[in-house]
CSV table of C-alpha atoms in Angstrom, one decimal:
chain,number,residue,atom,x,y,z
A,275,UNK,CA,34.2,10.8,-12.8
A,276,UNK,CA,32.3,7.8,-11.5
A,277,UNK,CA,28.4,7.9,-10.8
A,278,UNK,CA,29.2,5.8,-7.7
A,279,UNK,CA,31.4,8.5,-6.8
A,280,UNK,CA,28.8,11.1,-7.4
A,281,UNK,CA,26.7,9.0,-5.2
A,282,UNK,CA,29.1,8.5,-2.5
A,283,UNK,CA,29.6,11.9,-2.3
A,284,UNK,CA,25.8,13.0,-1.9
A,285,UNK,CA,25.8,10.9,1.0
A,286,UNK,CA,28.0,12.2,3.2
A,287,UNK,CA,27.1,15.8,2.0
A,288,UNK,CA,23.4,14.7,3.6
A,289,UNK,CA,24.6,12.8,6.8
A,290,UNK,CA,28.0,15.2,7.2
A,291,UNK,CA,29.3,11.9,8.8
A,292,UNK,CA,31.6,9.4,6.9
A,293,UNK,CA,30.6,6.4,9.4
A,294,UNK,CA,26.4,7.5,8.7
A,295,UNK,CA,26.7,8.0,5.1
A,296,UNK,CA,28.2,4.3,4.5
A,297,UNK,CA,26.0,2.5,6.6
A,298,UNK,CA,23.3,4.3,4.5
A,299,UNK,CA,25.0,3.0,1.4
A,300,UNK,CA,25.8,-0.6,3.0
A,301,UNK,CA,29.3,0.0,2.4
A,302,UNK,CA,32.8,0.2,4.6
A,303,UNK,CA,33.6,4.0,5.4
A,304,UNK,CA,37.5,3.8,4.1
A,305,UNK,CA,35.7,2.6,0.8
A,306,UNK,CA,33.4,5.6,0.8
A,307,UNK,CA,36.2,7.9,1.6
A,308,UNK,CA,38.5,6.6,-0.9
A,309,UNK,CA,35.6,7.1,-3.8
A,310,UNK,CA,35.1,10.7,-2.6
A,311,UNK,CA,38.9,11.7,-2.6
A,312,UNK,CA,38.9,9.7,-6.1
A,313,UNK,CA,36.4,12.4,-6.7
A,314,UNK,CA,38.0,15.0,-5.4
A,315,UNK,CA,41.3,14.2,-7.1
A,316,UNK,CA,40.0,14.1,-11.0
A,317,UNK,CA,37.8,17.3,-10.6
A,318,UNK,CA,41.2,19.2,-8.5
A,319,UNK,CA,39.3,21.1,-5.9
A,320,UNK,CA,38.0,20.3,-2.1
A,321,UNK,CA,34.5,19.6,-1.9
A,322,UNK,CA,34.3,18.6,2.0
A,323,UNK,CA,36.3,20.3,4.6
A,324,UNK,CA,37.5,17.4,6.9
A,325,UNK,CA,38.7,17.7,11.0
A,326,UNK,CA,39.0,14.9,13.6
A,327,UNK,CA,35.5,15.9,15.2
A,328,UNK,CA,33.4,17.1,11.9
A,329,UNK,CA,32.7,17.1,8.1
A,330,UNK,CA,31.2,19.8,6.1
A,331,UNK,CA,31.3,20.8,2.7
A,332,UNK,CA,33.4,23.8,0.9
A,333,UNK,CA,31.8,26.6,-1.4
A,334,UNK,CA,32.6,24.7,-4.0
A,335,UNK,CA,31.3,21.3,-2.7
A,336,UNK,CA,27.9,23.2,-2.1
A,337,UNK,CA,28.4,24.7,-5.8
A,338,UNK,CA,28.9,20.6,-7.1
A,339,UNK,CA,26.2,19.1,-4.8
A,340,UNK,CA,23.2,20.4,-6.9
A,341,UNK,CA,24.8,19.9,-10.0
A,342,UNK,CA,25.5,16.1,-8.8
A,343,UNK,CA,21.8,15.5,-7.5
A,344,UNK,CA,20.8,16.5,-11.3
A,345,UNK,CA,23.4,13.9,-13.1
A,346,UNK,CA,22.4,11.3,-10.6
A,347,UNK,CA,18.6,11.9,-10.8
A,348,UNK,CA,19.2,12.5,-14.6
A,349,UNK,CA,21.1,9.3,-14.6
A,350,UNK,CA,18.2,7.6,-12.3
A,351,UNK,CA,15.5,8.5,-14.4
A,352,UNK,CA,17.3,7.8,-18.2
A,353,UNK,CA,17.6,3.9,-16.3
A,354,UNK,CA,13.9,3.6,-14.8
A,355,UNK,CA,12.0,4.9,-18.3
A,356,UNK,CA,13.9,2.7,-20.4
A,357,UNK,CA,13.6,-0.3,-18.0
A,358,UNK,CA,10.3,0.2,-17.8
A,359,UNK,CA,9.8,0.2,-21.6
A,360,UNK,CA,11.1,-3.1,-21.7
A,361,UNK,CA,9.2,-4.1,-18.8
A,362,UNK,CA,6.2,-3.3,-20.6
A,363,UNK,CA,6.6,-5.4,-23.3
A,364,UNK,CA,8.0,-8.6,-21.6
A,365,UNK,CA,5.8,-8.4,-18.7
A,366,UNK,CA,7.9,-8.1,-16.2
A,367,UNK,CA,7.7,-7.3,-12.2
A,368,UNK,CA,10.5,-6.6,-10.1
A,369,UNK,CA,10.2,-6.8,-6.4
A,370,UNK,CA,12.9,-6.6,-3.3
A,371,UNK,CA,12.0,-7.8,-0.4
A,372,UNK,CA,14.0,-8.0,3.4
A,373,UNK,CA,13.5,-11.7,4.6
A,374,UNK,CA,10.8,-11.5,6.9
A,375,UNK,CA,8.5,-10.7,4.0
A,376,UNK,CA,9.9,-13.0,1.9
A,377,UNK,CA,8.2,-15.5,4.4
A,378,UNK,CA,5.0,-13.7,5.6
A,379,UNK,CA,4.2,-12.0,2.5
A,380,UNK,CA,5.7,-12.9,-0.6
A,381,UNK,CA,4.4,-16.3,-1.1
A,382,UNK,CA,0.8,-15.5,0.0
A,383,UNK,CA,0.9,-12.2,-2.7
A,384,UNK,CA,2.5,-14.0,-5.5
A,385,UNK,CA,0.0,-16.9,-5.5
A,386,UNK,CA,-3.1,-14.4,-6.1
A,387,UNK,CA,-1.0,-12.4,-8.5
A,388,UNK,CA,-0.1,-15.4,-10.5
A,389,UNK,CA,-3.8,-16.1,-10.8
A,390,UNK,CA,-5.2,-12.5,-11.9
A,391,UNK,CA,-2.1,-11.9,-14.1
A,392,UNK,CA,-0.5,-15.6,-15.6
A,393,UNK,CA,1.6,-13.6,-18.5
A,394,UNK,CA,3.5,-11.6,-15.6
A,395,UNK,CA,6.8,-12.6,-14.9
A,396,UNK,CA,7.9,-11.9,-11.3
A,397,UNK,CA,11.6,-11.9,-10.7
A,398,UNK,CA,12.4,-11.6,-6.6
A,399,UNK,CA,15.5,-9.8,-4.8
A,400,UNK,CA,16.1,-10.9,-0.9
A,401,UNK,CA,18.1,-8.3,0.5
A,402,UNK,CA,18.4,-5.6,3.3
A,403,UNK,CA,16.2,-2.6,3.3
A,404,UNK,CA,19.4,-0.3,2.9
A,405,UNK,CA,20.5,-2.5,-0.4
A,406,UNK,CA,17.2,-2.8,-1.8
A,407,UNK,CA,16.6,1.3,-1.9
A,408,UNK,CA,19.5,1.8,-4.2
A,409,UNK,CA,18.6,-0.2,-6.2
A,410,UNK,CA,14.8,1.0,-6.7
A,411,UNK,CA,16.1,4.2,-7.1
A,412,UNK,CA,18.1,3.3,-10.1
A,413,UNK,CA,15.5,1.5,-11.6
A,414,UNK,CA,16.9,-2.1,-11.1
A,415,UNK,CA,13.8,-2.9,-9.3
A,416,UNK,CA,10.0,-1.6,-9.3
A,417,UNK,CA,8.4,-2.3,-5.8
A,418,UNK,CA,10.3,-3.0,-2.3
A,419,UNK,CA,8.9,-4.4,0.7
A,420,UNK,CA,11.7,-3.1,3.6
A,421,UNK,CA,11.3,-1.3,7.4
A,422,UNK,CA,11.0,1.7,6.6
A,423,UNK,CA,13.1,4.5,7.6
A,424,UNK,CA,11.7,7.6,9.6
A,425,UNK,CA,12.4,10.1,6.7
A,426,UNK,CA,11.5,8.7,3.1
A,427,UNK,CA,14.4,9.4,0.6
A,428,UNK,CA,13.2,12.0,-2.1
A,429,UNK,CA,11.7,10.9,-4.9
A,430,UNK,CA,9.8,7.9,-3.4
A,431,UNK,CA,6.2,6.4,-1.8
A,432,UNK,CA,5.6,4.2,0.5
A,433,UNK,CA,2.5,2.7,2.3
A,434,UNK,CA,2.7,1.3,5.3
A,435,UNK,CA,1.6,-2.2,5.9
A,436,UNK,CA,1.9,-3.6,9.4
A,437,UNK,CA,3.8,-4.4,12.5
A,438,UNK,CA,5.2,-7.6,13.1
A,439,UNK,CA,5.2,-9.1,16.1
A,440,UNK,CA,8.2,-10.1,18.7
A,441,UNK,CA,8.8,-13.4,20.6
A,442,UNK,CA,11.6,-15.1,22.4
A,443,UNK,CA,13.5,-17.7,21.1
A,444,UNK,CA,14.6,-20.1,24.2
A,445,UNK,CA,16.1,-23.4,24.3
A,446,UNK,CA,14.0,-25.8,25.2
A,447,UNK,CA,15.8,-26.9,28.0
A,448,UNK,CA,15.4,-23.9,29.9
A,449,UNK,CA,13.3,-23.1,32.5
A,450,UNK,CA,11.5,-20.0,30.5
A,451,UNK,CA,10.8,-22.6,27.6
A,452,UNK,CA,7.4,-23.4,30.3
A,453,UNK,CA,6.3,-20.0,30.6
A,454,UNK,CA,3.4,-18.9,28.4
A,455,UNK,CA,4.7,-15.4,28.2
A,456,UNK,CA,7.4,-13.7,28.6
A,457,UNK,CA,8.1,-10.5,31.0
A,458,UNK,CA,11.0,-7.9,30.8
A,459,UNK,CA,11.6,-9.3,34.5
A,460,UNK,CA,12.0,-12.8,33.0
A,461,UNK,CA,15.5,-11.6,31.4
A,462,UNK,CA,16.9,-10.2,33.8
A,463,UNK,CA,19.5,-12.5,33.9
A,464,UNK,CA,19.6,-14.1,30.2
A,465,UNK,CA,22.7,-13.4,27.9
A,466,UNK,CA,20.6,-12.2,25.0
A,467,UNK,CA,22.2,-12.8,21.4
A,468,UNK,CA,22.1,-9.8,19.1
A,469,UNK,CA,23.4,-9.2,15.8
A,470,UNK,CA,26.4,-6.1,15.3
A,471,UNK,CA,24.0,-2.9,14.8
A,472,UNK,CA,25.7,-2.2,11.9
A,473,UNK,CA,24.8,-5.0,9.8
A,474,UNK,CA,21.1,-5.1,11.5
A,475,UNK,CA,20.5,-2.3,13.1
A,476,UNK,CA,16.7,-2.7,13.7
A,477,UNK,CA,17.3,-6.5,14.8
A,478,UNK,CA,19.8,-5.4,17.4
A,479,UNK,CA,17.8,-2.2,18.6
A,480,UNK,CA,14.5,-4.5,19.0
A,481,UNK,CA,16.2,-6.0,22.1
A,482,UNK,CA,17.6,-2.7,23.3
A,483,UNK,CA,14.1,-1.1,23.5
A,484,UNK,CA,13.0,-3.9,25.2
A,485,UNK,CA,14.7,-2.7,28.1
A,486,UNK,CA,14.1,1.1,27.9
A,487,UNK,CA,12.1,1.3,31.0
A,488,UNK,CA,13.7,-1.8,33.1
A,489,UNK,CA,15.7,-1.2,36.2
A,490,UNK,CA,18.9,-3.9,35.0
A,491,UNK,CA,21.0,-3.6,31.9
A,492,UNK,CA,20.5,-6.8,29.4
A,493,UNK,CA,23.3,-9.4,28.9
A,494,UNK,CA,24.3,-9.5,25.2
A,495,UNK,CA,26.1,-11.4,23.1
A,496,UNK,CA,27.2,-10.9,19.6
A,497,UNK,CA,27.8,-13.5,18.4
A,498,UNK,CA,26.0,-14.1,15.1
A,499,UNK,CA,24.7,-11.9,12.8
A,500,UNK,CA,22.2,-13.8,10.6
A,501,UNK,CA,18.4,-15.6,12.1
A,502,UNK,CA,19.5,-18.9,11.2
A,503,UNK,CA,22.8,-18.8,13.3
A,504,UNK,CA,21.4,-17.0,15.7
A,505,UNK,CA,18.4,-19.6,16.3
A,506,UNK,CA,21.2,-22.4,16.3
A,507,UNK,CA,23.0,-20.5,19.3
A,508,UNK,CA,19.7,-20.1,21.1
A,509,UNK,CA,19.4,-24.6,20.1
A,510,UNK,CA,23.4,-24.5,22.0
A,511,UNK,CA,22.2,-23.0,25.2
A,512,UNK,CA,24.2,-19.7,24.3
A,513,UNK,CA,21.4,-17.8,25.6
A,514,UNK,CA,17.7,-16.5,24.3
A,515,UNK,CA,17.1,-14.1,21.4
A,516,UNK,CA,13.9,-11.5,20.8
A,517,UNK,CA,12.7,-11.8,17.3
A,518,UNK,CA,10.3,-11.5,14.8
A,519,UNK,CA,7.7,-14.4,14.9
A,520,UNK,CA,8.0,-15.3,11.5
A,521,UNK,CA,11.5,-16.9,12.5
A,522,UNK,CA,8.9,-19.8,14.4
A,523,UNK,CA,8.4,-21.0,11.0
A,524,UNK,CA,12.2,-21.6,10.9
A,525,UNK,CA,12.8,-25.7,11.5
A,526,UNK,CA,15.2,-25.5,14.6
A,527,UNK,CA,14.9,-28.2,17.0
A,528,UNK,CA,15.0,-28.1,20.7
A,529,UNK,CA,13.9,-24.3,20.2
A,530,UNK,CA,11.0,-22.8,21.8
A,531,UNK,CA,9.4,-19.7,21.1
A,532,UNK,CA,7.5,-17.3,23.5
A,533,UNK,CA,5.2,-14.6,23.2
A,534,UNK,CA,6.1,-11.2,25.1
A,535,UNK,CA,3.5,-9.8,27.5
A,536,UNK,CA,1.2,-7.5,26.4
A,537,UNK,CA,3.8,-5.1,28.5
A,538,UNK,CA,6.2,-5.4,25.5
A,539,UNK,CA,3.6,-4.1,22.8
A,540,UNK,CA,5.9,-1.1,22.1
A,541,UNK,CA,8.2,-3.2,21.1
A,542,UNK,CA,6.5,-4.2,18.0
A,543,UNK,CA,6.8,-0.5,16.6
A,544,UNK,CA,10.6,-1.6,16.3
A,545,UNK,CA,9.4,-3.7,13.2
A,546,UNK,CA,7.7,-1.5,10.9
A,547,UNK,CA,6.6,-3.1,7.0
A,548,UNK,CA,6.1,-0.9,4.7
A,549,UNK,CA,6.0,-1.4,0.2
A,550,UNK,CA,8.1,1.7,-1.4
A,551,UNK,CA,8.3,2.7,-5.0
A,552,UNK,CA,9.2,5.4,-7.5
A,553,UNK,CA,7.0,8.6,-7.4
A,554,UNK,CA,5.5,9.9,-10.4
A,555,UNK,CA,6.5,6.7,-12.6
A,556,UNK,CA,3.2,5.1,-13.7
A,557,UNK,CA,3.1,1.3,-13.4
A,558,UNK,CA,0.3,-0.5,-13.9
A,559,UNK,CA,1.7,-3.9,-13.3
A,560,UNK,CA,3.4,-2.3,-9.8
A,561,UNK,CA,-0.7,-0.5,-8.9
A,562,UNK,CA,-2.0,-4.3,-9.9
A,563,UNK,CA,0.3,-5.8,-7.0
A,564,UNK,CA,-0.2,-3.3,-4.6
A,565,UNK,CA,-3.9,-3.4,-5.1
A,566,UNK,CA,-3.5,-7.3,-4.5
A,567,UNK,CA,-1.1,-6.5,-1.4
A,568,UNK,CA,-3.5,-4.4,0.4
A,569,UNK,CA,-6.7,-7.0,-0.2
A,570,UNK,CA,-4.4,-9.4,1.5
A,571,UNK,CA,-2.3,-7.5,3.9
A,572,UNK,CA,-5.2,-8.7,7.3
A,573,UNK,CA,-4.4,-12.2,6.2
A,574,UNK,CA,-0.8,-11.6,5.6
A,575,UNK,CA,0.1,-9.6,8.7
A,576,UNK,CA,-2.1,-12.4,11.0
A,577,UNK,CA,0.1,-14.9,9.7
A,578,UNK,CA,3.3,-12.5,10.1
């Protein structure tokens, strides 16, 4: 018995859904099933009850669940003290961050903690929000800056930091390129490129929300998942994208980028910032960067 499987198997007792549970863990669902039969097989009993339509869990899965939150929180915890023991004495910070704050807030952060605290060494992780919780919750990192989800997983904080806000990338070519702002009405007829929910869900459901209240169904096309291809698409004439604004820092010729109308404001509640970290572990390198994060954050989040 494997504490992946343990894991595996908490999630889709929580989401009672194979397909939720792996996106939660950022992994394929025939690799989450196959750990939980794995699971299933060394212990020799049924801990989900399966059909075509739902999943739910036996007696004795609800019997094992508590007893595997207590290994893998046991587990958790034996990881983040010890780690943190050594992070005392070599000085040691470790931060995950999604890549829009790797460009808006990272650099400005580090360079006034670098002057208050010289000795600290600051070790970064660029990742997805649902790849960087794991691994603050096993103590393999001490402070993430992701979007936050709407229900905090147990055991950790967060503080919310800002909104970013949205533009559209356009080819400089086309006729919206001249436009000073953007309207819903100006896309009505725009093939719109979107990255596959599943791999960026928030990125793909920013330019769905866009259109919540429009009278015309947007164009889209999937046809790159990463900013950096998607931008070059836009640079081809594929079409426009809706995106962050830190992307306009992004060296892409013959791209323009647009501000949305103030019409679009709800939008920017689609990209929510927020720094997480472990309750009840005391840090005081962690509460030194925070402290620095929030005397920044009007600066930062102008720039964002």
């Amino acid at each position: 018995m494997e504490l992946n499987q343990l894991r595996c198997f908490i999630a889709v007792a929580d989401e009672l859904h194979f397909g939720h549970a792996a996106q939660k863990l950022d992994m394929l669902p025939s690799t989450l099933g196959r750990y939980v039969r794995l699971l299933e097989e060394t212990l020799g009993i049924r801990l989900l009850a399966r059909s075509t339509r739902n999943v739910s869990l036996t007696p004795h899965g609800q019997l094992f669940l508590d007893e595997a939150r207590d290994i893998v929180g046991g587990a958790d915890r034996l990881v983040q003290h010890f780690q943190k023991l050594g992070r005392q004495q070599g000085g040691k910070l470790r931060i995950g961050t999604i890549d829009s704050t790797a460009v808006s807030l990272i650099p400005q952060i580090l360079h006034a903690f670098r002057s208050a605290h010289p000795d600290v060494e600051i070790q970064i992780v660029e990742d997805k929000s649902s790849r960087l919780l794991p691994k603050l919750q096993s103590g393999h990192l001490d402070l993430i800056f992701i979007r936050p989800a709407e229900r905090l997983r147990e055991g950790l904080e967060s503080r919310f930091l800002f909104y970013e806000d949205i533009v559209l990338a356009m080819s400089d070519r086309h006729p919206l390129a001249r436009l000073h702002e953007i309207h819903v009405e100006d896309l009505a007829d725009i093939p719109l490129i979107v990255p596959q929910r599943r791999v960026r869900p928030h990125s793909h459901d920013l330019t769905l929300n866009l259109f919540q209240n429009a009278n015309f169904k947007p164009q889209l096309v999937q046809i790159g998942d990463e900013k950096q291809t998607i931008l070059n698409m836009v640079a081809a004439e594929i079409g426009g994208a809706v995106m962050p604004r830190w992307v306009t820092r992004m060296s892409v010729p013959n791209v323009r980028f647009i501000p949305l109308a103030k019409g679009c404001e709800h939008v920017r509640e689609m990209l929510p910032v927020a720094a997480v970290w472990l309750k009840g572990i005391r840090d005081e390198t962690r509460d030194s960067m925070m402290a620095i994060v929030m005397r920044e954050l009007e600066k930062a989040s102008e720039q964002g």
